[in-house]
mmCIF file of C-alpha atoms and ligand atoms in Angstrom:
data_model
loop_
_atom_site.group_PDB
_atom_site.id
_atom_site.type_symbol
_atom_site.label_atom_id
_atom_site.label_comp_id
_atom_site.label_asym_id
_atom_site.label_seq_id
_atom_site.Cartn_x
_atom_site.Cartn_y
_atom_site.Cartn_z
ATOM 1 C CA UNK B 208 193.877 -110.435 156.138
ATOM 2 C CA UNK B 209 194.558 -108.404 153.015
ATOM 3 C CA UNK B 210 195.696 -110.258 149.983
ATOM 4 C CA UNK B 211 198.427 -108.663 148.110
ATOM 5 C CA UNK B 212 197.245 -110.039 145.074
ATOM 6 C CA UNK B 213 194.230 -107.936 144.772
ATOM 7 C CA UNK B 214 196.176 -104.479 145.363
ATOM 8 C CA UNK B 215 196.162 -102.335 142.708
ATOM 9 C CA UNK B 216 199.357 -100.099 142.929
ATOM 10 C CA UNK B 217 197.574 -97.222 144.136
ATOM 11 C CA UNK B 218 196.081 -98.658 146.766
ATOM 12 C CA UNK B 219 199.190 -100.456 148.200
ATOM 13 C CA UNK B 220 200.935 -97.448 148.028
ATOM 14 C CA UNK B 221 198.072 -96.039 150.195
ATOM 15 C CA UNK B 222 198.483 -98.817 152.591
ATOM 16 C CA UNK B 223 201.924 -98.661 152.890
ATOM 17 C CA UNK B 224 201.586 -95.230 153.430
ATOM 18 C CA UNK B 225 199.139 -96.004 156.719
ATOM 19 C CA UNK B 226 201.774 -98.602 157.964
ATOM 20 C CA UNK B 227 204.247 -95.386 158.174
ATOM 21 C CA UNK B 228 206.300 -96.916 155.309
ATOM 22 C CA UNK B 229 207.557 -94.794 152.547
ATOM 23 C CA UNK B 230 205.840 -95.321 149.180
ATOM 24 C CA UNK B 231 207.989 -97.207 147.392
ATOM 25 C CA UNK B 232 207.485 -99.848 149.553
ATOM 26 C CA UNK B 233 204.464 -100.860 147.146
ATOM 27 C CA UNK B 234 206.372 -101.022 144.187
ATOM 28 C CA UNK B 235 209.146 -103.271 146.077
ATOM 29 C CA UNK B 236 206.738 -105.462 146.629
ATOM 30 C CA UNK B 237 205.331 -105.611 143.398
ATOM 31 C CA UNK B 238 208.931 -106.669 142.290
ATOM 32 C CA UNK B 239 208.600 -109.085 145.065
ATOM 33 C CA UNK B 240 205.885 -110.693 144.407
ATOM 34 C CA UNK B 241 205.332 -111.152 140.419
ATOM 35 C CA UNK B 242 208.672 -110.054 139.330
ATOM 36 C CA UNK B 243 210.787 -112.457 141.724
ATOM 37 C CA UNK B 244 208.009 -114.828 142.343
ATOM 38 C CA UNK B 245 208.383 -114.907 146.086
ATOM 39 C CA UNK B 246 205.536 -116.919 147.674
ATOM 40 C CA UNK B 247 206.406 -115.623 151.066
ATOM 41 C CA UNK B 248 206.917 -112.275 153.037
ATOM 42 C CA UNK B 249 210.563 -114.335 154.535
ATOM 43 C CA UNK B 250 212.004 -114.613 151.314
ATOM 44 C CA UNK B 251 211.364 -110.543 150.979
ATOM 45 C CA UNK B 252 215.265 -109.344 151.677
ATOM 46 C CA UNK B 253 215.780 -106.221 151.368
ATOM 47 C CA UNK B 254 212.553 -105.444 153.702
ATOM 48 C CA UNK B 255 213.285 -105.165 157.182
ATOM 49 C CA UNK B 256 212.686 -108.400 159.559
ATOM 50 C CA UNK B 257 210.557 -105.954 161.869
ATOM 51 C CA UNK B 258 208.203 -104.795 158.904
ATOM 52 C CA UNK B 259 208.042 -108.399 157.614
ATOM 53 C CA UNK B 260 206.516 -109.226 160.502
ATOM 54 C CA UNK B 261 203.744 -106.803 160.396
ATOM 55 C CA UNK B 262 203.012 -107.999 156.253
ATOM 56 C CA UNK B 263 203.030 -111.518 157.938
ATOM 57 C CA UNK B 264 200.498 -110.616 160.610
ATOM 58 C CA UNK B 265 197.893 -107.929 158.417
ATOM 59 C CA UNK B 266 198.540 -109.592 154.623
ATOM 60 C CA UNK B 267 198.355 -112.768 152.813
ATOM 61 C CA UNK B 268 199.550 -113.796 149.695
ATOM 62 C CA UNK B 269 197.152 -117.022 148.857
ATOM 63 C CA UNK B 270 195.809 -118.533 145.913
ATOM 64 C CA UNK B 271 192.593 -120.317 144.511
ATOM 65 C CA UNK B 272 193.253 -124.228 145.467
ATOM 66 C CA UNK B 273 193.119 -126.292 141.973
ATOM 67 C CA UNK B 274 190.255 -128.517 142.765
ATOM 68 C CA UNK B 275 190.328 -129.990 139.192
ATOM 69 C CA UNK B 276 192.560 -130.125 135.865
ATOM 70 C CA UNK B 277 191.714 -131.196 132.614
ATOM 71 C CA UNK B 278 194.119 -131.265 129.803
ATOM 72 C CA UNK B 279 193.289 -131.645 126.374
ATOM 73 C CA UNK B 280 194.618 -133.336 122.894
ATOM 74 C CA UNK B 281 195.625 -129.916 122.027
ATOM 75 C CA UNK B 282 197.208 -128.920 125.389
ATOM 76 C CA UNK B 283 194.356 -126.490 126.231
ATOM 77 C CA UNK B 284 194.377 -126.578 130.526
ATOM 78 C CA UNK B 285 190.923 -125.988 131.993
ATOM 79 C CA UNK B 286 191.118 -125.530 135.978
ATOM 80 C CA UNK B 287 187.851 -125.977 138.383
ATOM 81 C CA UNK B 288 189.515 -123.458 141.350
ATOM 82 C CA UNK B 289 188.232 -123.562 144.830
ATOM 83 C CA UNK B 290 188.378 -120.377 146.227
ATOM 84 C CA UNK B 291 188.628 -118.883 150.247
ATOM 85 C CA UNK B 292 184.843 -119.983 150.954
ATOM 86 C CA UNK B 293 184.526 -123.163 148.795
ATOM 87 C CA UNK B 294 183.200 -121.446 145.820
ATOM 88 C CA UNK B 295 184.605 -122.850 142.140
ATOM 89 C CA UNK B 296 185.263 -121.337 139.297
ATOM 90 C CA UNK B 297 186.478 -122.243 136.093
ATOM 91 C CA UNK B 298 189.836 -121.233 134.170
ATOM 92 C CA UNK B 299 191.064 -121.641 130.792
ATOM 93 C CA UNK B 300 194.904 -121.901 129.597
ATOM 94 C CA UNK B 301 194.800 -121.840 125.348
ATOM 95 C CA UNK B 302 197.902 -121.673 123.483
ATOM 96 C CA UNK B 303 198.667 -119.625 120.540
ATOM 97 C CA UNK B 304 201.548 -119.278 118.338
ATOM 98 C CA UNK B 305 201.945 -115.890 119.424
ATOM 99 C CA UNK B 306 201.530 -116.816 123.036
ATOM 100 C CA UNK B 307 199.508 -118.171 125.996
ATOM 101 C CA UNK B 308 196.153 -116.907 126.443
ATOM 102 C CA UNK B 309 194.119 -117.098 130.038
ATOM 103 C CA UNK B 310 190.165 -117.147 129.588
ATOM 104 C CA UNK B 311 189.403 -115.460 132.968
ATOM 105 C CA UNK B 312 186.052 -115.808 135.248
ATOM 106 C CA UNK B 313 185.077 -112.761 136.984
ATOM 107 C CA UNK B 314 182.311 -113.939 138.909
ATOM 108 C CA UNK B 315 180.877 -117.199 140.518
ATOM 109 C CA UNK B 316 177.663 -118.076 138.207
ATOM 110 C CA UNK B 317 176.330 -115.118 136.202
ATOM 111 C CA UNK B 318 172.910 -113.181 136.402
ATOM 112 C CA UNK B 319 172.990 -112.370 132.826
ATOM 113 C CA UNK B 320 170.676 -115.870 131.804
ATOM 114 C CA UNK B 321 171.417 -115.909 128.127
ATOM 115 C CA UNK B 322 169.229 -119.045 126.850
ATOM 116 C CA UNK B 323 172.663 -120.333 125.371
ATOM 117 C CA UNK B 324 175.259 -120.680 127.959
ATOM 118 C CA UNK B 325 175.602 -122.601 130.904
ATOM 119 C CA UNK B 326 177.007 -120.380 133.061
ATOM 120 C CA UNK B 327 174.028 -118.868 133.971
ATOM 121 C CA UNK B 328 172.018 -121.784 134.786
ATOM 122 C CA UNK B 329 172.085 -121.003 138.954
ATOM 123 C CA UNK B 330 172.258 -117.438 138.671
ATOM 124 C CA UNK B 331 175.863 -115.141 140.110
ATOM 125 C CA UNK B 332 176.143 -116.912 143.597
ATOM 126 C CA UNK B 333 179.203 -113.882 143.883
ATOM 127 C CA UNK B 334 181.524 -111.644 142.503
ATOM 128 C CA UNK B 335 185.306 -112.344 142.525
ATOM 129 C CA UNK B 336 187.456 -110.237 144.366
ATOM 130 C CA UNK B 337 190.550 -108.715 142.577
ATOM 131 C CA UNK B 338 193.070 -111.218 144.118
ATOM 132 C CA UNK B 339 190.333 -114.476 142.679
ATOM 133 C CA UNK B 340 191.350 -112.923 139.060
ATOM 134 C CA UNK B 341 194.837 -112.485 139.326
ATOM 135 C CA UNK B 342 195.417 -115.576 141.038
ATOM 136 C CA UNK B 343 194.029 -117.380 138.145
ATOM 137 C CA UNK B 344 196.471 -116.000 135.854
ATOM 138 C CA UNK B 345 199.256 -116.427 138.604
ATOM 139 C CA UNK B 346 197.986 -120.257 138.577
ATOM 140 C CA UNK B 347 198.358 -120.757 134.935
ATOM 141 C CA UNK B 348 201.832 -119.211 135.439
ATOM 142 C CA UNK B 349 202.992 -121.698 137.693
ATOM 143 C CA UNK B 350 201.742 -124.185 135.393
ATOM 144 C CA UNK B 351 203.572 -123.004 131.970
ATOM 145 C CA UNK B 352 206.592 -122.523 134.961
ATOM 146 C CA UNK B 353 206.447 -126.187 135.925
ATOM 147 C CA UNK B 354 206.201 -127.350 132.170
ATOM 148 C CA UNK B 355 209.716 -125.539 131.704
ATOM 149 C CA UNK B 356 209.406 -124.035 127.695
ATOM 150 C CA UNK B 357 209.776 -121.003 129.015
ATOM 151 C CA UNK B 358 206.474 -119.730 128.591
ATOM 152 C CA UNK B 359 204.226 -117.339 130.238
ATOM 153 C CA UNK B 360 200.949 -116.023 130.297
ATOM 154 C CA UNK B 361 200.936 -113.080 127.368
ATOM 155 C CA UNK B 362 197.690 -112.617 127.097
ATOM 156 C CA UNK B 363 194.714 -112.358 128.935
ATOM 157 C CA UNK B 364 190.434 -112.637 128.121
ATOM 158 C CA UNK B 365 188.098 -111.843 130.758
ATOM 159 C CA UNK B 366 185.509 -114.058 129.005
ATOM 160 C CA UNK B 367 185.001 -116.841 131.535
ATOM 161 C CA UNK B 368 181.740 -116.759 133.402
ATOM 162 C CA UNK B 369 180.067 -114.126 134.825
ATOM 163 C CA UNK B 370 179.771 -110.849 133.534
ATOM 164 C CA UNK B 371 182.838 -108.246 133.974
ATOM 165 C CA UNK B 372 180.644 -105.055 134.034
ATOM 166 C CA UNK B 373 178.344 -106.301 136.675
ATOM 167 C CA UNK B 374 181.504 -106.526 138.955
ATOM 168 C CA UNK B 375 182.992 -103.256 137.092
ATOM 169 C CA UNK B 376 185.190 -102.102 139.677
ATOM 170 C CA UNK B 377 187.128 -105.493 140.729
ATOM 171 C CA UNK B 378 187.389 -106.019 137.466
ATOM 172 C CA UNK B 379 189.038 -102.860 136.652
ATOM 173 C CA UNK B 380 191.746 -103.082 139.503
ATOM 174 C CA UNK B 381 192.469 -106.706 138.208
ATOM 175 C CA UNK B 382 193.432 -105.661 135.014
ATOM 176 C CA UNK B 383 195.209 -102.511 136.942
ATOM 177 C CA UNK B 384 197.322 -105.399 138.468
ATOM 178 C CA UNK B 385 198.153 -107.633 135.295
ATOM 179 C CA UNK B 386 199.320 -104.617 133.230
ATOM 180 C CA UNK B 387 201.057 -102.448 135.396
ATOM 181 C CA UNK B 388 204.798 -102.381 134.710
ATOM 182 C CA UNK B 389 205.967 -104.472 137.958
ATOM 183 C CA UNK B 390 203.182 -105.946 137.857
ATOM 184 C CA UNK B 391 202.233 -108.836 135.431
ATOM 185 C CA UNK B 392 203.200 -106.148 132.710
ATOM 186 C CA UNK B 393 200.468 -107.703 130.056
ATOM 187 C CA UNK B 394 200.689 -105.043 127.736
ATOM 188 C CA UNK B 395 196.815 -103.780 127.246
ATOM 189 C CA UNK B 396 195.844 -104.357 123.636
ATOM 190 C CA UNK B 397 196.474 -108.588 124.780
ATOM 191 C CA UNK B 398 194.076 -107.866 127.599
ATOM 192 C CA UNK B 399 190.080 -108.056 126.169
ATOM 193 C CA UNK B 400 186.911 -107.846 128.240
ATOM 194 C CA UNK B 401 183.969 -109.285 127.031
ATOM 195 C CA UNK B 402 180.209 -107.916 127.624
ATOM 196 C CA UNK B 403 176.805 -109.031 126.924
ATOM 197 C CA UNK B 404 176.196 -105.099 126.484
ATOM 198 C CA UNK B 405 175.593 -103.294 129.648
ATOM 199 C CA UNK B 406 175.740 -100.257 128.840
ATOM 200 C CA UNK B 407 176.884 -98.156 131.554
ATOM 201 C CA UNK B 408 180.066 -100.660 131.896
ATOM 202 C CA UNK B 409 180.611 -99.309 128.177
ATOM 203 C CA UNK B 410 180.704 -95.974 128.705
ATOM 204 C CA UNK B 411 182.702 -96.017 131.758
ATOM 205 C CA UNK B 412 185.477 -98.119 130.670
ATOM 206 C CA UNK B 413 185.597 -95.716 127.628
ATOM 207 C CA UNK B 414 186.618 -93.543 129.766
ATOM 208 C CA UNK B 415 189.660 -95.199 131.787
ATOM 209 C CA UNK B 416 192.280 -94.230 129.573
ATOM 210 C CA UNK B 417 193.285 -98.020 128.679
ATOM 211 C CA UNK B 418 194.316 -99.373 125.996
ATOM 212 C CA UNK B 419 192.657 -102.657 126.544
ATOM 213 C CA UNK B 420 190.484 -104.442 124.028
ATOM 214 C CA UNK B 421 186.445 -104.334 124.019
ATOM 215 C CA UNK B 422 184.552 -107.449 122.945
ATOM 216 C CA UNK B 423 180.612 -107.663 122.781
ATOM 217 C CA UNK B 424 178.890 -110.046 122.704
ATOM 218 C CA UNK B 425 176.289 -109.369 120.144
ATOM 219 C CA UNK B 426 174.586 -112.893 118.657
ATOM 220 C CA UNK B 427 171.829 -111.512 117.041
ATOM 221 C CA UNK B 428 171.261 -108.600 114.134
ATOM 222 C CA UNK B 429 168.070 -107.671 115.249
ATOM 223 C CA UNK B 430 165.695 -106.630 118.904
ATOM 224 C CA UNK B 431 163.511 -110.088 118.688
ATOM 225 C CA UNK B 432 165.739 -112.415 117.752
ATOM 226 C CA UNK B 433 168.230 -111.104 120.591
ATOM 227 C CA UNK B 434 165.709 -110.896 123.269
ATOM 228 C CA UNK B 435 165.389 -113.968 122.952
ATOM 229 C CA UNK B 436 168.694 -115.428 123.290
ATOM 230 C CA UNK B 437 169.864 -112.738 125.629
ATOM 231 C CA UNK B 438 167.646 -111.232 128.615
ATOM 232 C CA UNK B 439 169.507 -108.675 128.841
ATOM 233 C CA UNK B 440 168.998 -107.178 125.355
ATOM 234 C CA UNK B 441 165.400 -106.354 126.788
ATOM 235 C CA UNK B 442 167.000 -103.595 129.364
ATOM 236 C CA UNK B 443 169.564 -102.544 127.038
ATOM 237 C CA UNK B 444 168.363 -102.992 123.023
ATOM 238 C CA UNK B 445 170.074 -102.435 119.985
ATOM 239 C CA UNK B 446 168.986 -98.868 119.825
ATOM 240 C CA UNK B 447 170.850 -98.111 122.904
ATOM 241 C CA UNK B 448 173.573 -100.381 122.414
ATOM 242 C CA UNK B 449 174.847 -99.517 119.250
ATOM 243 C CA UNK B 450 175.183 -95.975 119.966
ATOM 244 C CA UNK B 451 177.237 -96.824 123.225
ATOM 245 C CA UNK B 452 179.530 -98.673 121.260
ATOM 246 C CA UNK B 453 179.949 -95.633 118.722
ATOM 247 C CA UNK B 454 181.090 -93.649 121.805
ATOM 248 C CA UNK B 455 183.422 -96.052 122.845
ATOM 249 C CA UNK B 456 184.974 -96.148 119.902
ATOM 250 C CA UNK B 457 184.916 -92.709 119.639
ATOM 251 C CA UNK B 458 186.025 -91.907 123.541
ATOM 252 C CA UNK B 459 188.867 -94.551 123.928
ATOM 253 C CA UNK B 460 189.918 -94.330 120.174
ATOM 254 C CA UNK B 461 189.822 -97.871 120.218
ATOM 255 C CA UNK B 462 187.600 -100.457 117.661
ATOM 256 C CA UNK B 463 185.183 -103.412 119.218
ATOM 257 C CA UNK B 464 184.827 -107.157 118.597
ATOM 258 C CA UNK B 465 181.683 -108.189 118.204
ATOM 259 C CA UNK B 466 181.280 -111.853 119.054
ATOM 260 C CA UNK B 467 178.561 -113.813 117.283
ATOM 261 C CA UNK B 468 177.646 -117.105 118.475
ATOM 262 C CA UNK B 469 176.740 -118.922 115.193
ATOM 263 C CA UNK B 470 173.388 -121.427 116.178
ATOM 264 C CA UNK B 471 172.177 -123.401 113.423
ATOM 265 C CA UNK B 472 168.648 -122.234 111.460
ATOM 266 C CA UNK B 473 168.398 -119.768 114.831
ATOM 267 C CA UNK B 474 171.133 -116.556 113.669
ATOM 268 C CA UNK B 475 172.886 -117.990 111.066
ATOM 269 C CA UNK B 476 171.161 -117.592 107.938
ATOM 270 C CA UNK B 477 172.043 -115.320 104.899
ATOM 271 C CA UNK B 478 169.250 -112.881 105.829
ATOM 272 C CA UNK B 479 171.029 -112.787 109.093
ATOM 273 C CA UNK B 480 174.435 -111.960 107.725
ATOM 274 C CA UNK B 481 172.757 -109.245 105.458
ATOM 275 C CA UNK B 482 171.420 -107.893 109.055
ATOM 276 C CA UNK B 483 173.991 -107.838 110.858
ATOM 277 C CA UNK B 484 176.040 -106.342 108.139
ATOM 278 C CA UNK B 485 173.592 -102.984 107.926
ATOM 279 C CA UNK B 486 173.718 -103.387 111.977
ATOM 280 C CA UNK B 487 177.302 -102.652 112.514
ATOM 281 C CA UNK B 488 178.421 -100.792 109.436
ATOM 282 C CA UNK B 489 177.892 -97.179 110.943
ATOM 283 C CA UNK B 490 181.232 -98.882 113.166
ATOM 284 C CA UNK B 491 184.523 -99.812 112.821
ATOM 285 C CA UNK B 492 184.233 -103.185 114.674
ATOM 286 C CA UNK B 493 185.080 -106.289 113.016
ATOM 287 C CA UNK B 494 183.288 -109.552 114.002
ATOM 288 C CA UNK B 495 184.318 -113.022 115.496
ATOM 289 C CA UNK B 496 182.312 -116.108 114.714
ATOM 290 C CA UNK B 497 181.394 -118.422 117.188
ATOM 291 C CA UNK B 498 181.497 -122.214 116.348
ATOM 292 C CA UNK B 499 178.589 -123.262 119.233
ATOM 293 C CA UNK B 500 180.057 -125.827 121.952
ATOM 294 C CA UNK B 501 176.648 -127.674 122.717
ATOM 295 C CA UNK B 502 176.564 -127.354 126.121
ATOM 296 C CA UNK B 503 174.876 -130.906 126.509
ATOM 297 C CA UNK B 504 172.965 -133.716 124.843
ATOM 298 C CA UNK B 505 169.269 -132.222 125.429
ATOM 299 C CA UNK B 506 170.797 -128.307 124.041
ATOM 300 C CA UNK B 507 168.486 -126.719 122.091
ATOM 301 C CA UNK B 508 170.836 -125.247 119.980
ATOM 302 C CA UNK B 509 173.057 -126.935 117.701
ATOM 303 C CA UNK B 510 176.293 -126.073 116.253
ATOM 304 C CA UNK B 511 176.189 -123.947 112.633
ATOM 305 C CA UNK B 512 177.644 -127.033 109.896
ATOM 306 C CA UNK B 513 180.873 -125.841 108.385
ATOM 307 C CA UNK B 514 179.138 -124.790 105.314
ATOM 308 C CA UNK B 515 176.696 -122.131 106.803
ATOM 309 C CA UNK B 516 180.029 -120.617 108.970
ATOM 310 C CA UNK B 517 181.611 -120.371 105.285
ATOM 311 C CA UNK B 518 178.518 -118.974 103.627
ATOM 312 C CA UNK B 519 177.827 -116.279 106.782
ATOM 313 C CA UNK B 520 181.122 -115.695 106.122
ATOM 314 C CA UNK B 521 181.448 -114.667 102.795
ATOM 315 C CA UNK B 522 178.295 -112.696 103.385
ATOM 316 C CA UNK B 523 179.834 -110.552 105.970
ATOM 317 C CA UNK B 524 183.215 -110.228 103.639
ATOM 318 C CA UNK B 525 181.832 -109.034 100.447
ATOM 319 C CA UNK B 526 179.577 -106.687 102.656
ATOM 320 C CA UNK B 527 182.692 -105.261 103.852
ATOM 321 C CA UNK B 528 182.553 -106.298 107.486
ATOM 322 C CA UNK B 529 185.861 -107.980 108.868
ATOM 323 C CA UNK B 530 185.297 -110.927 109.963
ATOM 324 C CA UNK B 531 187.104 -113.882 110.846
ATOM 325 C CA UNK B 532 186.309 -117.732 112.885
ATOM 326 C CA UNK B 533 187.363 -118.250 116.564
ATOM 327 C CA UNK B 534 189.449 -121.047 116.678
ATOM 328 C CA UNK B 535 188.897 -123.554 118.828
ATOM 329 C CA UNK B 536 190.437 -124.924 121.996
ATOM 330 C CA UNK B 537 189.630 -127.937 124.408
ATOM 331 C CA UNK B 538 186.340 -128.777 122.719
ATOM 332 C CA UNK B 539 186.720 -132.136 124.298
ATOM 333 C CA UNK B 540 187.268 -131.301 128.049
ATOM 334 C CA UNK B 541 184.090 -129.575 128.507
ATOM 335 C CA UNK B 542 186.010 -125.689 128.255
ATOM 336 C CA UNK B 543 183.215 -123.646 126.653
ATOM 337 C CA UNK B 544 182.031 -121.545 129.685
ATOM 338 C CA UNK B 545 180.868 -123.077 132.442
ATOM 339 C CA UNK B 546 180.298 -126.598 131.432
ATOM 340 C CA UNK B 547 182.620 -128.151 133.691
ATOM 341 C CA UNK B 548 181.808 -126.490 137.178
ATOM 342 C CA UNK B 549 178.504 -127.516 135.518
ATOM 343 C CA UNK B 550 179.114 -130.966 135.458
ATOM 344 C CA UNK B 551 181.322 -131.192 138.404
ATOM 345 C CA UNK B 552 177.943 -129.797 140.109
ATOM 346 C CA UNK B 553 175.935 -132.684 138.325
ATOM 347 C CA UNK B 554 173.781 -129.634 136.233
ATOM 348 C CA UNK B 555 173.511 -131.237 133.390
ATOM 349 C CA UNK B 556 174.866 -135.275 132.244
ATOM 350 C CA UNK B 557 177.078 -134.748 129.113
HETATM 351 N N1 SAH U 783 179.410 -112.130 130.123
HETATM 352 C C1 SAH U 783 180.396 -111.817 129.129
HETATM 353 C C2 SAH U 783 181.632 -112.686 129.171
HETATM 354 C C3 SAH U 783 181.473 -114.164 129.383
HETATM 355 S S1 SAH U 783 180.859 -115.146 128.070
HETATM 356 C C4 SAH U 783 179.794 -111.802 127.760
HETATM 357 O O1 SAH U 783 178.610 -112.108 127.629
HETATM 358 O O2 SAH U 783 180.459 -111.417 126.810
HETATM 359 C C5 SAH U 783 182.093 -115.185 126.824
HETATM 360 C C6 SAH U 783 181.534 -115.517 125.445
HETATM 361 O O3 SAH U 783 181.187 -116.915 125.307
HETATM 362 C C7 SAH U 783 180.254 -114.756 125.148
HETATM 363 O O4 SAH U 783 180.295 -114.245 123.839
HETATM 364 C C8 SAH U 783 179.216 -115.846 125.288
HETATM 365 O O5 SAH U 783 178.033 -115.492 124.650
HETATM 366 C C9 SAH U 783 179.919 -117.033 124.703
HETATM 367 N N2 SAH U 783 179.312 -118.345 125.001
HETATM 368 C C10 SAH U 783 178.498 -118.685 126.017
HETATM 369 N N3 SAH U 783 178.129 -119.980 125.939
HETATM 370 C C11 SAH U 783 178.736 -120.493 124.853
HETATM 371 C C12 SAH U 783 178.770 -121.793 124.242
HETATM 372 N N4 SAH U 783 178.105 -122.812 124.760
HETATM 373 N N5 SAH U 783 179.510 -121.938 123.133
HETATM 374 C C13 SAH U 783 180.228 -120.900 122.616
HETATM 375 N N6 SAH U 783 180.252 -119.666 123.151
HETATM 376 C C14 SAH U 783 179.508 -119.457 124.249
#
């Protein structure tokens, strides 16, 4: 069975094109499906009863089952999904003034192993198809649909678990799907992929003529500090990094985020700040500090106090560096990246 969900336009319209149907047909349904809603290929009208019968017999249109749902003070929904083969994954509804955000996984587990995060305490067990992405989005959809304020999912961060550029191509048709026109129509600068820095994922999606956001995940202003916190900085160091980044910027015309996990007396003192300051400067990123969500009681990091945020803060302003602090959502139904699939799986006692 092919799920619809995970078609980018192009390739429906190639499909349709193999059924003998004329190419509009993938656009129709398109409208069908995320325009109108329909859950069905019967409620399809204007397609022929004979051709219905062939979408009902070669394509699907299913969704992750919610396994789990946790709401919090602040209305923050974090789902545990079961997927096709009994896989979970986790996904994350925040709400913003401006709109409602979706934190989206792109794989089961992660390979990446950064000493911090929970995610990759089993290692990536998969990667999610196209259709596994979308469907969370479509899920917190139906959600916002059912709570009837008229709201909808606006925006969209692939920073769940797992590692986008390590399942590059999926990833790419998912956001394909989401931001084409009849599609989910998320316009691209509310979609943002976030990497721990591989650097061929850079340089690619530099290249893909989107107008999508870049976030990396940087945590550490210098080679020894950040091999420790983050394997993967020994493959792909600061010297290569930064200058990947510089061509993004320069290819896609677009600026980064740099995300920086704030961990108390580890990367968050004013030496630090002065680091990371001389680190970036030669780009036009801006960065986005990390309040820590200690993953459980034994962590071995702790959570930056208010003052040293405020301090790093300052440090980064007067240096010139944008920089502003993430705000916080669900801090107390386990929704910092992976920690509930984590517990659900009995990983760790909170
Ligand atoms: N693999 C990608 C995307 C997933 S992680 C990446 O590394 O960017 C999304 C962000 O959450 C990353 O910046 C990650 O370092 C951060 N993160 C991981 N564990 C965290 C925790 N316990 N508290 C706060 N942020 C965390």
């Amino acid at each position: 069975m092919i799920n619809l969900y995970g078609q980018e336009i192009n390739k429906l319209t190639n499909l349709m094109i193999e059924e003998g149907q004329k190419p509009f047909r993938a656009i129709q349904l398109y409208t069908w499906i995320y325009e109108k809603r329909a859950t069905s290929f019967d409620e399809m009208s204007d397609i022929s009863i004979k051709f219905r019968e062939v979408l009902k017999e070669k394509y699907c249109l299913d969704l992750p089952k919610i396994y789990l749902k946790q709401v919090s003070q602040d209305d923050t929904v974090k789902l545990l999904l079961e997927l096709e083969d009994g896989m979970k994954v986790e996904s994350v509804l925040m709400r913003y003034t401006y709109g409602c955000a979706v934190c989206v996984s792109s794989q089961v587990g992660c390979n990446m192993a950064c000493s911090f995060c929970s995610s990759g305490i089993l290692g990536k067990q998969r990667n999610l198809k196209p259709e596994e992405m979308v469907g969370q989005v479509l899920i917190m959809n139906n959600l916002l649909k059912e709570e009837g304020r008229g709201q909808h999912v606006t925006h969209v961060v692939v920073m769940g678990t797992g590692e986008p550029f390590d399942n590059y191509d999926n990833v790419m048709d998912f956001i394909r799907i989401i931001n084409h026109q009849k599609g989910l129509a998320i316009g691209a600068r509310h979609i943002t992929v976030s990497t721990c820095g591989l650097i061929e994922g850079i340089k690619k999606y530099a290249r893909e003529g989107l107008q999508t956001n870049l976030a990396i995940s940087l945590h550490a202003p210098n080679n020894e500090l950040r091999d420790q916190l983050m394997k993967v900085n020994k493959a792909y160091p600061l010297e290569v990094l930064m200058p990947a980044i510089k061509e993004y910027e320069e290819i896609a015309g677009r600026r980064v985020t740099y995300e920086y996990l704030l961990l108390e007396g580890i990367n968050d003192t004013k030496e630090h700040a002065q680091e990371l300051i001389n680190l970036i400067k030669g780009t036009k990123g801006y960065v986005n500090l990390i309040p820590y969500n200690e993953t459980n009681k034994n962590s071995a990091y702790h959570r930056s106090s208010g003052n040293r945020v405020h301090t790093f803060l300052d440090i980064l302003t007067k240096g010139g560096v944008t920089a502003t602090i993430r705000k916080e959502f669900g801090s107390d139904i386990d929704a910092a990246c992976g920690q509930l699939k984590a517990k659900n799986e009995g990983l760790y006692e909170k």
